[in-house]
Amino acid sequence: RGADVQNCCGSHYPFGNYFLWENIVTQESGAVHVNLLFSRETPWCRVESELPGQGRVTVTMHKGANLMVRLPDWVNKKQVDVRIAGRRVEVPWKGDFVLLKDLKASSKVQISFPLRREKRKERFMGHEVEVDWLGDTVVGVSPGGAVLPLFGS
């Protein structure tokens, strides 16, 4: 069974990683889009993510533009704190994106939100397990597995 999982998609990992990396930050129609909350340096901005430890991301603009930052769909929009140069600002939302208009080059935007913590039953390879989530990160699985447990106690 292990070979089925290991070899079915192995050659596709490099492609997936490339597309993930290339689409963390994109630029379209005069707006910079932060699509995934990973740290990344681009010609348009620098993204510094503190996930998975904290629900905070800082974007420093390299060029003036509108900025759209996508937050996970589980984030409570009422609990999101957005600051530009340290000043709290109210911002409109466009779906799951925080929308900041007319930012100048060198503008520093910090977006903070509480991480969800929940335990959920999940099915994995025909087995039901309880998964402990912190934000989008799995921090525990129960039962842990007999041969090679991925999470310590």
PDB file of C-alpha atoms in Angstrom:
ATOM      1  CA  ARG A   1       0.000   0.000   0.000  1.00  0.00           C
ATOM      2  CA  GLY A   2       2.878   2.408   0.757  1.00  0.00           C
ATOM      3  CA  ALA A   3       4.193   2.179  -2.808  1.00  0.00           C
ATOM      4  CA  ASP A   4       0.790   3.275  -4.153  1.00  0.00           C
ATOM      5  CA  VAL A   5       0.985   6.495  -2.178  1.00  0.00           C
ATOM      6  CA  GLN A   6       4.678   7.143  -2.637  1.00  0.00           C
ATOM      7  CA  ASN A   7       4.961   6.596  -6.384  1.00  0.00           C
ATOM      8  CA  CYS A   8       1.617   7.671  -7.808  1.00  0.00           C
ATOM      9  CA  CYS A   9       2.421  11.339  -7.836  1.00  0.00           C
ATOM     10  CA  GLY A  10       6.137  11.655  -7.098  1.00  0.00           C
ATOM     11  CA  SER A  11       7.014  13.161 -10.464  1.00  0.00           C
ATOM     12  CA  HIS A  12       4.375  15.863 -10.006  1.00  0.00           C
ATOM     13  CA  TYR A  13       5.827  17.344  -6.803  1.00  0.00           C
ATOM     14  CA  PRO A  14       8.292  19.613  -8.636  1.00  0.00           C
ATOM     15  CA  PHE A  15       5.490  20.973 -10.830  1.00  0.00           C
ATOM     16  CA  GLY A  16       3.248  21.549  -7.833  1.00  0.00           C
ATOM     17  CA  ASN A  17       6.011  23.270  -5.902  1.00  0.00           C
ATOM     18  CA  TYR A  18       6.777  25.514  -8.869  1.00  0.00           C
ATOM     19  CA  PHE A  19       3.137  26.582  -9.276  1.00  0.00           C
ATOM     20  CA  LEU A  20       2.780  27.110  -5.533  1.00  0.00           C
ATOM     21  CA  TRP A  21       5.912  29.292  -5.408  1.00  0.00           C
ATOM     22  CA  GLU A  22       4.966  31.295  -8.499  1.00  0.00           C
ATOM     23  CA  ASN A  23       1.449  32.025  -7.222  1.00  0.00           C
ATOM     24  CA  ILE A  24       2.181  33.032  -3.618  1.00  0.00           C
ATOM     25  CA  VAL A  25       2.189  36.616  -4.915  1.00  0.00           C
ATOM     26  CA  THR A  26       0.811  37.685  -8.283  1.00  0.00           C
ATOM     27  CA  GLN A  27       0.227  41.012  -9.974  1.00  0.00           C
ATOM     28  CA  GLU A  28      -2.829  41.692 -12.119  1.00  0.00           C
ATOM     29  CA  SER A  29      -4.654  44.815 -13.240  1.00  0.00           C
ATOM     30  CA  GLY A  30      -2.461  47.146 -11.185  1.00  0.00           C
ATOM     31  CA  ALA A  31      -3.023  45.219  -7.937  1.00  0.00           C
ATOM     32  CA  VAL A  32      -0.639  42.995  -6.021  1.00  0.00           C
ATOM     33  CA  HIS A  33      -2.353  39.809  -4.805  1.00  0.00           C
ATOM     34  CA  VAL A  34      -0.945  37.875  -1.852  1.00  0.00           C
ATOM     35  CA  ASN A  35      -2.711  34.572  -2.486  1.00  0.00           C
ATOM     36  CA  LEU A  36      -0.948  32.342   0.051  1.00  0.00           C
ATOM     37  CA  LEU A  37       0.490  33.347   3.408  1.00  0.00           C
ATOM     38  CA  PHE A  38       4.050  32.152   2.860  1.00  0.00           C
ATOM     39  CA  SER A  39       7.129  34.371   3.124  1.00  0.00           C
ATOM     40  CA  ARG A  40       8.227  35.505  -0.336  1.00  0.00           C
ATOM     41  CA  GLU A  41      10.291  38.271  -1.928  1.00  0.00           C
ATOM     42  CA  THR A  42       8.987  39.594  -5.265  1.00  0.00           C
ATOM     43  CA  PRO A  43       9.561  42.687  -7.410  1.00  0.00           C
ATOM     44  CA  TRP A  44       6.259  44.094  -6.062  1.00  0.00           C
ATOM     45  CA  CYS A  45       6.523  43.368  -2.339  1.00  0.00           C
ATOM     46  CA  ARG A  46       8.092  41.340   0.460  1.00  0.00           C
ATOM     47  CA  VAL A  47       5.786  39.013   2.373  1.00  0.00           C
ATOM     48  CA  GLU A  48       6.882  37.947   5.858  1.00  0.00           C
ATOM     49  CA  SER A  49       4.590  35.304   7.311  1.00  0.00           C
ATOM     50  CA  GLU A  50       4.664  34.281  10.960  1.00  0.00           C
ATOM     51  CA  LEU A  51       2.430  31.293  10.324  1.00  0.00           C
ATOM     52  CA  PRO A  52       2.093  28.666  11.623  1.00  0.00           C
ATOM     53  CA  GLY A  53       3.240  30.089  14.981  1.00  0.00           C
ATOM     54  CA  GLN A  54       1.136  33.262  14.909  1.00  0.00           C
ATOM     55  CA  GLY A  55      -1.669  34.600  12.753  1.00  0.00           C
ATOM     56  CA  ARG A  56       0.321  37.516  11.420  1.00  0.00           C
ATOM     57  CA  VAL A  57       1.675  38.518   8.031  1.00  0.00           C
ATOM     58  CA  THR A  58       3.605  41.671   7.124  1.00  0.00           C
ATOM     59  CA  VAL A  59       3.735  42.995   3.570  1.00  0.00           C
ATOM     60  CA  THR A  60       6.257  45.674   2.607  1.00  0.00           C
ATOM     61  CA  MET A  61       5.485  47.234  -0.755  1.00  0.00           C
ATOM     62  CA  HIS A  62       8.358  47.734  -3.213  1.00  0.00           C
ATOM     63  CA  LYS A  63       6.144  49.593  -5.688  1.00  0.00           C
ATOM     64  CA  GLY A  64       3.009  51.664  -5.261  1.00  0.00           C
ATOM     65  CA  ALA A  65      -0.153  49.642  -5.958  1.00  0.00           C
ATOM     66  CA  ASN A  66      -3.408  48.328  -4.579  1.00  0.00           C
ATOM     67  CA  LEU A  67      -2.847  45.314  -2.321  1.00  0.00           C
ATOM     68  CA  MET A  68      -5.136  42.324  -1.874  1.00  0.00           C
ATOM     69  CA  VAL A  69      -4.244  39.773   0.813  1.00  0.00           C
ATOM     70  CA  ARG A  70      -6.175  36.496   0.902  1.00  0.00           C
ATOM     71  CA  LEU A  71      -6.873  35.162   4.377  1.00  0.00           C
ATOM     72  CA  PRO A  72      -8.017  31.609   5.133  1.00  0.00           C
ATOM     73  CA  ASP A  73     -11.782  31.142   4.934  1.00  0.00           C
ATOM     74  CA  TRP A  74     -11.944  30.132   8.615  1.00  0.00           C
ATOM     75  CA  VAL A  75     -10.691  33.557   9.777  1.00  0.00           C
ATOM     76  CA  ASN A  76     -13.336  35.638  11.546  1.00  0.00           C
ATOM     77  CA  LYS A  77     -13.270  38.912   9.595  1.00  0.00           C
ATOM     78  CA  LYS A  78     -14.393  40.877  12.661  1.00  0.00           C
ATOM     79  CA  GLN A  79     -11.223  39.795  14.499  1.00  0.00           C
ATOM     80  CA  VAL A  80      -8.760  40.846  11.785  1.00  0.00           C
ATOM     81  CA  ASP A  81      -6.451  43.720  12.744  1.00  0.00           C
ATOM     82  CA  VAL A  82      -4.902  45.658   9.839  1.00  0.00           C
ATOM     83  CA  ARG A  83      -2.210  48.270  10.375  1.00  0.00           C
ATOM     84  CA  ILE A  84      -0.357  50.475   7.928  1.00  0.00           C
ATOM     85  CA  ALA A  85       2.868  51.928   9.352  1.00  0.00           C
ATOM     86  CA  GLY A  86       1.601  50.905  12.801  1.00  0.00           C
ATOM     87  CA  ARG A  87      -1.752  52.734  12.488  1.00  0.00           C
ATOM     88  CA  ARG A  88      -4.902  50.609  12.699  1.00  0.00           C
ATOM     89  CA  VAL A  89      -7.110  50.969   9.627  1.00  0.00           C
ATOM     90  CA  GLU A  90     -10.557  49.693   8.677  1.00  0.00           C
ATOM     91  CA  VAL A  91     -10.457  48.031   5.294  1.00  0.00           C
ATOM     92  CA  PRO A  92     -13.030  46.654   2.925  1.00  0.00           C
ATOM     93  CA  TRP A  93     -13.120  42.993   2.022  1.00  0.00           C
ATOM     94  CA  LYS A  94     -13.423  41.502  -1.417  1.00  0.00           C
ATOM     95  CA  GLY A  95     -14.422  37.897  -0.731  1.00  0.00           C
ATOM     96  CA  ASP A  96     -11.613  36.391   1.369  1.00  0.00           C
ATOM     97  CA  PHE A  97      -9.216  39.218   0.430  1.00  0.00           C
ATOM     98  CA  VAL A  98      -8.373  42.287   2.518  1.00  0.00           C
ATOM     99  CA  LEU A  99      -8.302  45.167   0.019  1.00  0.00           C
ATOM    100  CA  LEU A 100      -5.934  48.093   0.556  1.00  0.00           C
ATOM    101  CA  LYS A 101      -5.977  50.820  -2.074  1.00  0.00           C
ATOM    102  CA  ASP A 102      -3.301  53.201  -3.294  1.00  0.00           C
ATOM    103  CA  LEU A 103      -0.396  52.034  -1.159  1.00  0.00           C
ATOM    104  CA  LYS A 104       2.901  53.784  -1.728  1.00  0.00           C
ATOM    105  CA  ALA A 105       6.256  52.114  -2.248  1.00  0.00           C
ATOM    106  CA  SER A 106       7.790  51.217   1.144  1.00  0.00           C
ATOM    107  CA  SER A 107       4.348  51.057   2.825  1.00  0.00           C
ATOM    108  CA  LYS A 108       4.383  48.416   5.551  1.00  0.00           C
ATOM    109  CA  VAL A 109       1.125  46.538   6.161  1.00  0.00           C
ATOM    110  CA  GLN A 110       0.643  44.173   9.096  1.00  0.00           C
ATOM    111  CA  ILE A 111      -2.388  41.889   9.209  1.00  0.00           C
ATOM    112  CA  SER A 112      -3.102  39.899  12.382  1.00  0.00           C
ATOM    113  CA  PHE A 113      -5.820  37.380  13.201  1.00  0.00           C
ATOM    114  CA  PRO A 114      -6.401  34.686  15.813  1.00  0.00           C
ATOM    115  CA  LEU A 115      -5.509  31.151  14.764  1.00  0.00           C
ATOM    116  CA  ARG A 116      -8.313  28.634  15.051  1.00  0.00           C
ATOM    117  CA  ARG A 117      -7.670  25.653  17.293  1.00  0.00           C
ATOM    118  CA  GLU A 118      -9.911  22.671  16.719  1.00  0.00           C
ATOM    119  CA  LYS A 119      -9.991  18.907  16.754  1.00  0.00           C
ATOM    120  CA  ARG A 120     -11.795  17.198  13.882  1.00  0.00           C
ATOM    121  CA  LYS A 121     -12.436  13.642  12.817  1.00  0.00           C
ATOM    122  CA  GLU A 122     -10.834  13.027   9.412  1.00  0.00           C
ATOM    123  CA  ARG A 123     -10.607   9.961   7.165  1.00  0.00           C
ATOM    124  CA  PHE A 124      -7.146   9.047   5.914  1.00  0.00           C
ATOM    125  CA  MET A 125      -6.455   5.957   3.799  1.00  0.00           C
ATOM    126  CA  GLY A 126      -9.575   4.246   5.107  1.00  0.00           C
ATOM    127  CA  HIS A 127      -8.926   5.055   8.773  1.00  0.00           C
ATOM    128  CA  GLU A 128     -10.670   7.575  10.951  1.00  0.00           C
ATOM    129  CA  VAL A 129      -8.332   9.737  13.006  1.00  0.00           C
ATOM    130  CA  GLU A 130      -8.742  12.769  15.224  1.00  0.00           C
ATOM    131  CA  VAL A 131      -6.720  15.675  13.852  1.00  0.00           C
ATOM    132  CA  ASP A 132      -5.660  18.603  16.019  1.00  0.00           C
ATOM    133  CA  TRP A 133      -5.482  21.778  13.894  1.00  0.00           C
ATOM    134  CA  LEU A 134      -3.811  25.107  14.719  1.00  0.00           C
ATOM    135  CA  GLY A 135      -4.755  27.386  11.847  1.00  0.00           C
ATOM    136  CA  ASP A 136      -4.001  25.392   8.699  1.00  0.00           C
ATOM    137  CA  THR A 137      -1.313  23.315  10.434  1.00  0.00           C
ATOM    138  CA  VAL A 138      -1.794  19.819  11.793  1.00  0.00           C
ATOM    139  CA  VAL A 139      -0.215  19.726  15.260  1.00  0.00           C
ATOM    140  CA  GLY A 140      -1.413  16.292  16.335  1.00  0.00           C
ATOM    141  CA  VAL A 141      -3.069  13.085  15.150  1.00  0.00           C
ATOM    142  CA  SER A 142      -4.697  10.430  17.301  1.00  0.00           C
ATOM    143  CA  PRO A 143      -4.131   7.542  17.180  1.00  0.00           C
ATOM    144  CA  GLY A 144      -0.530   8.372  16.360  1.00  0.00           C
ATOM    145  CA  GLY A 145       0.409   5.246  14.431  1.00  0.00           C
ATOM    146  CA  ALA A 146       2.293   2.172  15.544  1.00  0.00           C
ATOM    147  CA  VAL A 147       5.213   1.985  13.097  1.00  0.00           C
ATOM    148  CA  LEU A 148       6.272   5.579  12.462  1.00  0.00           C
ATOM    149  CA  PRO A 149       4.162   8.116  14.382  1.00  0.00           C
ATOM    150  CA  LEU A 150       4.401  11.610  12.926  1.00  0.00           C
ATOM    151  CA  PHE A 151       3.512  13.491  16.117  1.00  0.00           C
ATOM    152  CA  GLY A 152       4.941  13.023  19.587  1.00  0.00           C
ATOM    153  CA  SER A 153       2.869  12.933  22.736  1.00  0.00           C
TER     154      SER A 153
END
